[in-house]
């Protein structure tokens, strides 16, 4: 049987040498996450932030029936054009079916990172509990994956149009440790503040690394969510945003969109309504998360 997982050579070398590696999902860099050419700009800025911080980027996806961790630039190009979104449960099926191009969400990327021994993962926002969950039952597989894999995920909170309070409750139920990066509030993606009060705040990467090591020694083998608020100069106006979100969601619901198609549809509408301001904010927060993830990945080996 052909190999199911391919680790890029630079990533494999870095892992063997105990150097810092940060996994990246590919959904946000595809047009499902950001419109062209913002998706490429986001990727370039995330990569630059990781390299600047001393970490090797490991972009994940599925190509020609192989799960890839550490895509090279030609492979990355193919992923940017991907339109099949893969959650954790889809990975093995996509590999077995020989899927040409599949982009990974947070749940699939956390799965691959854990399989390859990559401990840090940077994203924009994770999935969570959707508003109206009582009717739809829509809860992202990202939450379960965070509970299952001992990976540190750096995000600016959850996707803007989710139910943040319910997501926060679910994270507690699942036993996911949530650390506020220099904040005591759960950030609201495009906006710094507004979320629930956090129990744990960290001020530097060593505290995060220590938390992961302690979790391992204590047998708490689940993930750690580090929430990093969007940089202040990039955040959106909270009132304008909530208005735009309501109308984007209403339109998407009216169109009968469901399941994994909801996020791309809402984001596309939102981008029309904010004249692209949400796209600029999304890039800024992803870049900032990458910088924090690099710091954490560099601090990890020192903690052993
Ligand atoms: N947040 C965004 N844009 C995105 C996503 C999150 O602002 O495109 C993607 C991530 O890949 C995340 C996924 O893991 O959406 C969750 O999708 P779902 O709700 O279908 O589980
Ligand atoms: Mn969903």
mmCIF file of C-alpha atoms in Angstrom, residues 58-273:
data_model
loop_
_atom_site.group_PDB
_atom_site.id
_atom_site.type_symbol
_atom_site.label_atom_id
_atom_site.label_comp_id
_atom_site.label_asym_id
_atom_site.label_seq_id
_atom_site.Cartn_x
_atom_site.Cartn_y
_atom_site.Cartn_z
ATOM 1 C CA UNK A 58 4.390 22.639 7.917
ATOM 2 C CA UNK A 59 1.417 23.293 5.639
ATOM 3 C CA UNK A 60 -1.000 20.343 5.663
ATOM 4 C CA UNK A 61 -3.374 18.974 3.052
ATOM 5 C CA UNK A 62 -4.184 15.920 0.965
ATOM 6 C CA UNK A 63 -2.646 15.585 -2.496
ATOM 7 C CA UNK A 64 -3.162 12.626 -4.833
ATOM 8 C CA UNK A 65 -4.337 10.421 -2.008
ATOM 9 C CA UNK A 66 -1.480 11.247 0.361
ATOM 10 C CA UNK A 67 -1.810 13.341 3.518
ATOM 11 C CA UNK A 68 1.002 15.887 3.372
ATOM 12 C CA UNK A 69 2.542 17.692 6.327
ATOM 13 C CA UNK A 70 5.045 20.247 5.064
ATOM 14 C CA UNK A 71 3.871 21.030 1.526
ATOM 15 C CA UNK A 72 6.524 22.474 -0.790
ATOM 16 C CA UNK A 73 5.682 25.542 -2.880
ATOM 17 C CA UNK A 74 4.270 23.616 -5.842
ATOM 18 C CA UNK A 75 2.120 21.552 -3.483
ATOM 19 C CA UNK A 76 1.033 24.705 -1.639
ATOM 20 C CA UNK A 77 -0.094 26.211 -4.961
ATOM 21 C CA UNK A 78 -2.335 23.205 -5.558
ATOM 22 C CA UNK A 79 -3.791 23.481 -2.062
ATOM 23 C CA UNK A 80 -4.652 27.175 -2.555
ATOM 24 C CA UNK A 81 -6.914 26.055 -5.403
ATOM 25 C CA UNK A 82 -8.489 23.242 -3.376
ATOM 26 C CA UNK A 83 -12.223 23.239 -2.851
ATOM 27 C CA UNK A 84 -12.752 20.002 -0.940
ATOM 28 C CA UNK A 85 -12.719 20.732 2.775
ATOM 29 C CA UNK A 86 -11.546 17.853 4.952
ATOM 30 C CA UNK A 87 -12.365 17.447 8.624
ATOM 31 C CA UNK A 88 -10.685 14.751 10.739
ATOM 32 C CA UNK A 89 -13.180 12.078 9.785
ATOM 33 C CA UNK A 90 -12.613 12.741 6.062
ATOM 34 C CA UNK A 91 -8.833 12.294 6.094
ATOM 35 C CA UNK A 92 -8.613 8.531 5.887
ATOM 36 C CA UNK A 93 -11.436 8.322 3.338
ATOM 37 C CA UNK A 94 -9.744 10.985 1.166
ATOM 38 C CA UNK A 95 -6.466 9.058 1.273
ATOM 39 C CA UNK A 96 -8.116 5.737 0.479
ATOM 40 C CA UNK A 97 -10.075 7.279 -2.407
ATOM 41 C CA UNK A 98 -6.959 8.922 -3.840
ATOM 42 C CA UNK A 99 -8.437 12.425 -3.624
ATOM 43 C CA UNK A 100 -6.476 14.837 -5.869
ATOM 44 C CA UNK A 101 -6.670 17.948 -3.682
ATOM 45 C CA UNK A 102 -8.195 18.314 -0.220
ATOM 46 C CA UNK A 103 -7.715 21.188 2.197
ATOM 47 C CA UNK A 104 -7.539 20.427 5.901
ATOM 48 C CA UNK A 105 -9.516 22.137 8.651
ATOM 49 C CA UNK A 106 -8.294 22.505 12.222
ATOM 50 C CA UNK A 107 -9.575 19.032 13.182
ATOM 51 C CA UNK A 108 -7.786 17.319 10.289
ATOM 52 C CA UNK A 109 -4.612 19.340 10.778
ATOM 53 C CA UNK A 110 -4.475 18.597 14.511
ATOM 54 C CA UNK A 111 -4.810 14.905 13.629
ATOM 55 C CA UNK A 112 -1.893 15.075 11.178
ATOM 56 C CA UNK A 113 0.250 17.148 13.526
ATOM 57 C CA UNK A 114 -0.238 14.618 16.313
ATOM 58 C CA UNK A 115 0.540 11.722 13.955
ATOM 59 C CA UNK A 116 3.821 13.370 12.959
ATOM 60 C CA UNK A 117 4.805 14.573 16.440
ATOM 61 C CA UNK A 118 4.356 18.284 15.671
ATOM 62 C CA UNK A 119 3.241 19.976 18.869
ATOM 63 C CA UNK A 120 2.303 23.479 17.737
ATOM 64 C CA UNK A 121 -0.243 24.587 15.203
ATOM 65 C CA UNK A 122 -1.223 28.111 14.111
ATOM 66 C CA UNK A 123 -4.578 29.032 12.617
ATOM 67 C CA UNK A 124 -6.953 32.002 12.311
ATOM 68 C CA UNK A 125 -10.014 30.903 14.230
ATOM 69 C CA UNK A 126 -11.178 27.436 15.189
ATOM 70 C CA UNK A 127 -14.625 26.043 14.478
ATOM 71 C CA UNK A 128 -17.069 25.650 17.349
ATOM 72 C CA UNK A 129 -20.732 25.627 18.302
ATOM 73 C CA UNK A 130 -22.925 27.317 15.699
ATOM 74 C CA UNK A 131 -25.723 29.677 16.672
ATOM 75 C CA UNK A 132 -29.012 27.815 16.424
ATOM 76 C CA UNK A 133 -27.297 24.558 17.415
ATOM 77 C CA UNK A 134 -30.545 23.452 19.098
ATOM 78 C CA UNK A 135 -32.028 23.050 15.608
ATOM 79 C CA UNK A 136 -28.990 22.155 13.491
ATOM 80 C CA UNK A 137 -26.822 20.195 15.937
ATOM 81 C CA UNK A 138 -23.886 21.894 14.195
ATOM 82 C CA UNK A 139 -20.781 21.651 16.337
ATOM 83 C CA UNK A 140 -17.407 21.675 14.612
ATOM 84 C CA UNK A 141 -15.249 18.561 14.810
ATOM 85 C CA UNK A 142 -12.431 20.978 15.692
ATOM 86 C CA UNK A 143 -13.499 20.891 19.350
ATOM 87 C CA UNK A 144 -13.387 17.103 19.642
ATOM 88 C CA UNK A 145 -10.031 17.035 17.835
ATOM 89 C CA UNK A 146 -8.605 19.580 20.271
ATOM 90 C CA UNK A 147 -9.692 17.332 23.108
ATOM 91 C CA UNK A 148 -8.157 14.263 21.539
ATOM 92 C CA UNK A 149 -4.723 15.411 20.362
ATOM 93 C CA UNK A 150 -2.002 16.860 22.579
ATOM 94 C CA UNK A 151 -1.309 19.785 20.269
ATOM 95 C CA UNK A 152 -1.052 23.479 21.111
ATOM 96 C CA UNK A 153 -3.335 25.449 18.797
ATOM 97 C CA UNK A 154 -2.935 29.226 18.554
ATOM 98 C CA UNK A 155 -6.077 31.033 17.393
ATOM 99 C CA UNK A 156 -7.802 34.416 17.662
ATOM 100 C CA UNK A 157 -10.847 32.723 19.139
ATOM 101 C CA UNK A 158 -13.548 30.996 17.147
ATOM 102 C CA UNK A 159 -15.015 31.925 13.785
ATOM 103 C CA UNK A 160 -16.824 35.237 14.051
ATOM 104 C CA UNK A 161 -20.359 33.976 13.535
ATOM 105 C CA UNK A 162 -20.389 31.148 16.065
ATOM 106 C CA UNK A 163 -21.871 31.089 19.547
ATOM 107 C CA UNK A 164 -18.776 31.996 21.536
ATOM 108 C CA UNK A 165 -20.317 31.350 24.965
ATOM 109 C CA UNK A 166 -21.560 27.874 24.010
ATOM 110 C CA UNK A 167 -18.227 27.063 22.349
ATOM 111 C CA UNK A 168 -16.410 28.094 25.498
ATOM 112 C CA UNK A 169 -18.678 25.834 27.585
ATOM 113 C CA UNK A 170 -18.056 22.917 25.237
ATOM 114 C CA UNK A 171 -14.302 23.387 25.486
ATOM 115 C CA UNK A 172 -14.663 23.090 29.245
ATOM 116 C CA UNK A 173 -16.751 19.923 28.961
ATOM 117 C CA UNK A 174 -14.189 18.379 26.612
ATOM 118 C CA UNK A 175 -11.341 19.197 28.983
ATOM 119 C CA UNK A 176 -9.440 21.468 26.610
ATOM 120 C CA UNK A 177 -7.084 23.779 28.479
ATOM 121 C CA UNK A 178 -7.598 27.370 27.311
ATOM 122 C CA UNK A 179 -4.798 29.878 27.859
ATOM 123 C CA UNK A 180 -5.261 33.587 27.181
ATOM 124 C CA UNK A 181 -2.186 35.032 25.515
ATOM 125 C CA UNK A 182 -1.711 38.250 27.507
ATOM 126 C CA UNK A 183 -5.469 38.495 27.940
ATOM 127 C CA UNK A 184 -8.042 37.351 30.471
ATOM 128 C CA UNK A 185 -10.913 37.423 27.957
ATOM 129 C CA UNK A 186 -11.747 34.935 25.232
ATOM 130 C CA UNK A 187 -11.176 37.025 22.075
ATOM 131 C CA UNK A 188 -13.901 37.456 19.456
ATOM 132 C CA UNK A 189 -11.851 36.899 16.270
ATOM 133 C CA UNK A 190 -12.205 40.245 14.394
ATOM 134 C CA UNK A 191 -12.576 42.032 17.740
ATOM 135 C CA UNK A 192 -10.178 41.808 20.696
ATOM 136 C CA UNK A 193 -12.673 41.656 23.525
ATOM 137 C CA UNK A 194 -16.148 40.625 24.413
ATOM 138 C CA UNK A 195 -15.832 36.924 25.118
ATOM 139 C CA UNK A 196 -16.085 35.006 28.401
ATOM 140 C CA UNK A 197 -13.558 35.565 31.190
ATOM 141 C CA UNK A 198 -10.690 33.076 31.126
ATOM 142 C CA UNK A 199 -9.326 31.169 34.107
ATOM 143 C CA UNK A 200 -5.748 31.169 32.828
ATOM 144 C CA UNK A 201 -3.590 33.912 31.346
ATOM 145 C CA UNK A 202 -0.036 33.405 30.069
ATOM 146 C CA UNK A 203 2.470 36.149 29.396
ATOM 147 C CA UNK A 204 5.177 34.278 27.546
ATOM 148 C CA UNK A 205 5.903 31.165 25.509
ATOM 149 C CA UNK A 206 7.639 29.372 28.358
ATOM 150 C CA UNK A 207 4.423 29.271 30.366
ATOM 151 C CA UNK A 208 2.672 27.605 27.439
ATOM 152 C CA UNK A 209 5.493 25.098 27.015
ATOM 153 C CA UNK A 210 5.444 24.333 30.733
ATOM 154 C CA UNK A 211 1.689 23.758 30.574
ATOM 155 C CA UNK A 212 2.093 21.196 27.786
ATOM 156 C CA UNK A 213 4.855 19.364 29.643
ATOM 157 C CA UNK A 214 2.853 19.337 32.869
ATOM 158 C CA UNK A 215 -0.205 18.031 31.023
ATOM 159 C CA UNK A 216 1.874 15.193 29.638
ATOM 160 C CA UNK A 217 3.393 14.263 33.012
ATOM 161 C CA UNK A 218 -0.027 14.435 34.654
ATOM 162 C CA UNK A 219 -1.639 12.295 31.986
ATOM 163 C CA UNK A 220 -3.952 14.982 30.646
ATOM 164 C CA UNK A 221 -3.421 14.036 27.016
ATOM 165 C CA UNK A 222 -5.545 16.681 25.366
ATOM 166 C CA UNK A 223 -4.860 19.796 23.399
ATOM 167 C CA UNK A 224 -4.188 23.312 24.584
ATOM 168 C CA UNK A 225 -5.948 26.239 22.978
ATOM 169 C CA UNK A 226 -3.952 29.470 23.152
ATOM 170 C CA UNK A 227 -6.184 32.421 22.362
ATOM 171 C CA UNK A 228 -4.430 35.487 20.984
ATOM 172 C CA UNK A 229 -6.517 38.626 20.390
ATOM 173 C CA UNK A 230 -6.276 40.311 16.991
ATOM 174 C CA UNK A 231 -3.713 43.189 17.035
ATOM 175 C CA UNK A 232 -5.473 46.424 18.134
ATOM 176 C CA UNK A 233 -4.629 48.323 14.949
ATOM 177 C CA UNK A 234 -6.357 45.644 12.866
ATOM 178 C CA UNK A 235 -9.556 45.013 14.826
ATOM 179 C CA UNK A 236 -12.987 45.803 13.384
ATOM 180 C CA UNK A 237 -15.727 47.927 14.902
ATOM 181 C CA UNK A 238 -17.857 45.556 17.005
ATOM 182 C CA UNK A 239 -21.245 47.131 16.171
ATOM 183 C CA UNK A 240 -20.678 47.349 12.425
ATOM 184 C CA UNK A 241 -19.395 43.799 12.454
ATOM 185 C CA UNK A 242 -22.377 42.314 14.250
ATOM 186 C CA UNK A 243 -24.749 44.032 11.798
ATOM 187 C CA UNK A 244 -22.816 42.702 8.798
ATOM 188 C CA UNK A 245 -22.721 39.231 10.335
ATOM 189 C CA UNK A 246 -26.453 39.084 10.932
ATOM 190 C CA UNK A 247 -27.186 39.997 7.337
ATOM 191 C CA UNK A 248 -24.548 37.600 5.929
ATOM 192 C CA UNK A 249 -25.945 34.737 7.981
ATOM 193 C CA UNK A 250 -29.524 35.502 7.082
ATOM 194 C CA UNK A 251 -28.646 35.465 3.399
ATOM 195 C CA UNK A 252 -26.774 32.169 3.681
ATOM 196 C CA UNK A 253 -29.615 30.542 5.589
ATOM 197 C CA UNK A 254 -32.109 31.830 3.018
ATOM 198 C CA UNK A 255 -29.984 30.186 0.305
ATOM 199 C CA UNK A 256 -30.305 26.869 2.127
ATOM 200 C CA UNK A 257 -26.544 26.383 2.623
ATOM 201 C CA UNK A 258 -25.628 23.734 5.216
ATOM 202 C CA UNK A 259 -22.807 21.828 6.891
ATOM 203 C CA UNK A 260 -19.218 22.546 5.881
ATOM 204 C CA UNK A 261 -20.387 24.932 3.145
ATOM 205 C CA UNK A 262 -21.683 27.444 5.685
ATOM 206 C CA UNK A 263 -18.318 28.974 6.607
ATOM 207 C CA UNK A 264 -17.137 29.761 3.065
ATOM 208 C CA UNK A 265 -20.569 31.178 2.163
ATOM 209 C CA UNK A 266 -20.811 33.435 5.230
ATOM 210 C CA UNK A 267 -17.221 34.641 4.786
ATOM 211 C CA UNK A 268 -17.843 35.517 1.133
ATOM 212 C CA UNK A 269 -20.955 37.545 2.077
ATOM 213 C CA UNK A 270 -19.160 39.216 4.952
ATOM 214 C CA UNK A 271 -16.362 40.282 2.694
ATOM 215 C CA UNK A 272 -18.880 41.959 0.345
ATOM 216 C CA UNK A 273 -20.553 43.703 3.262
#
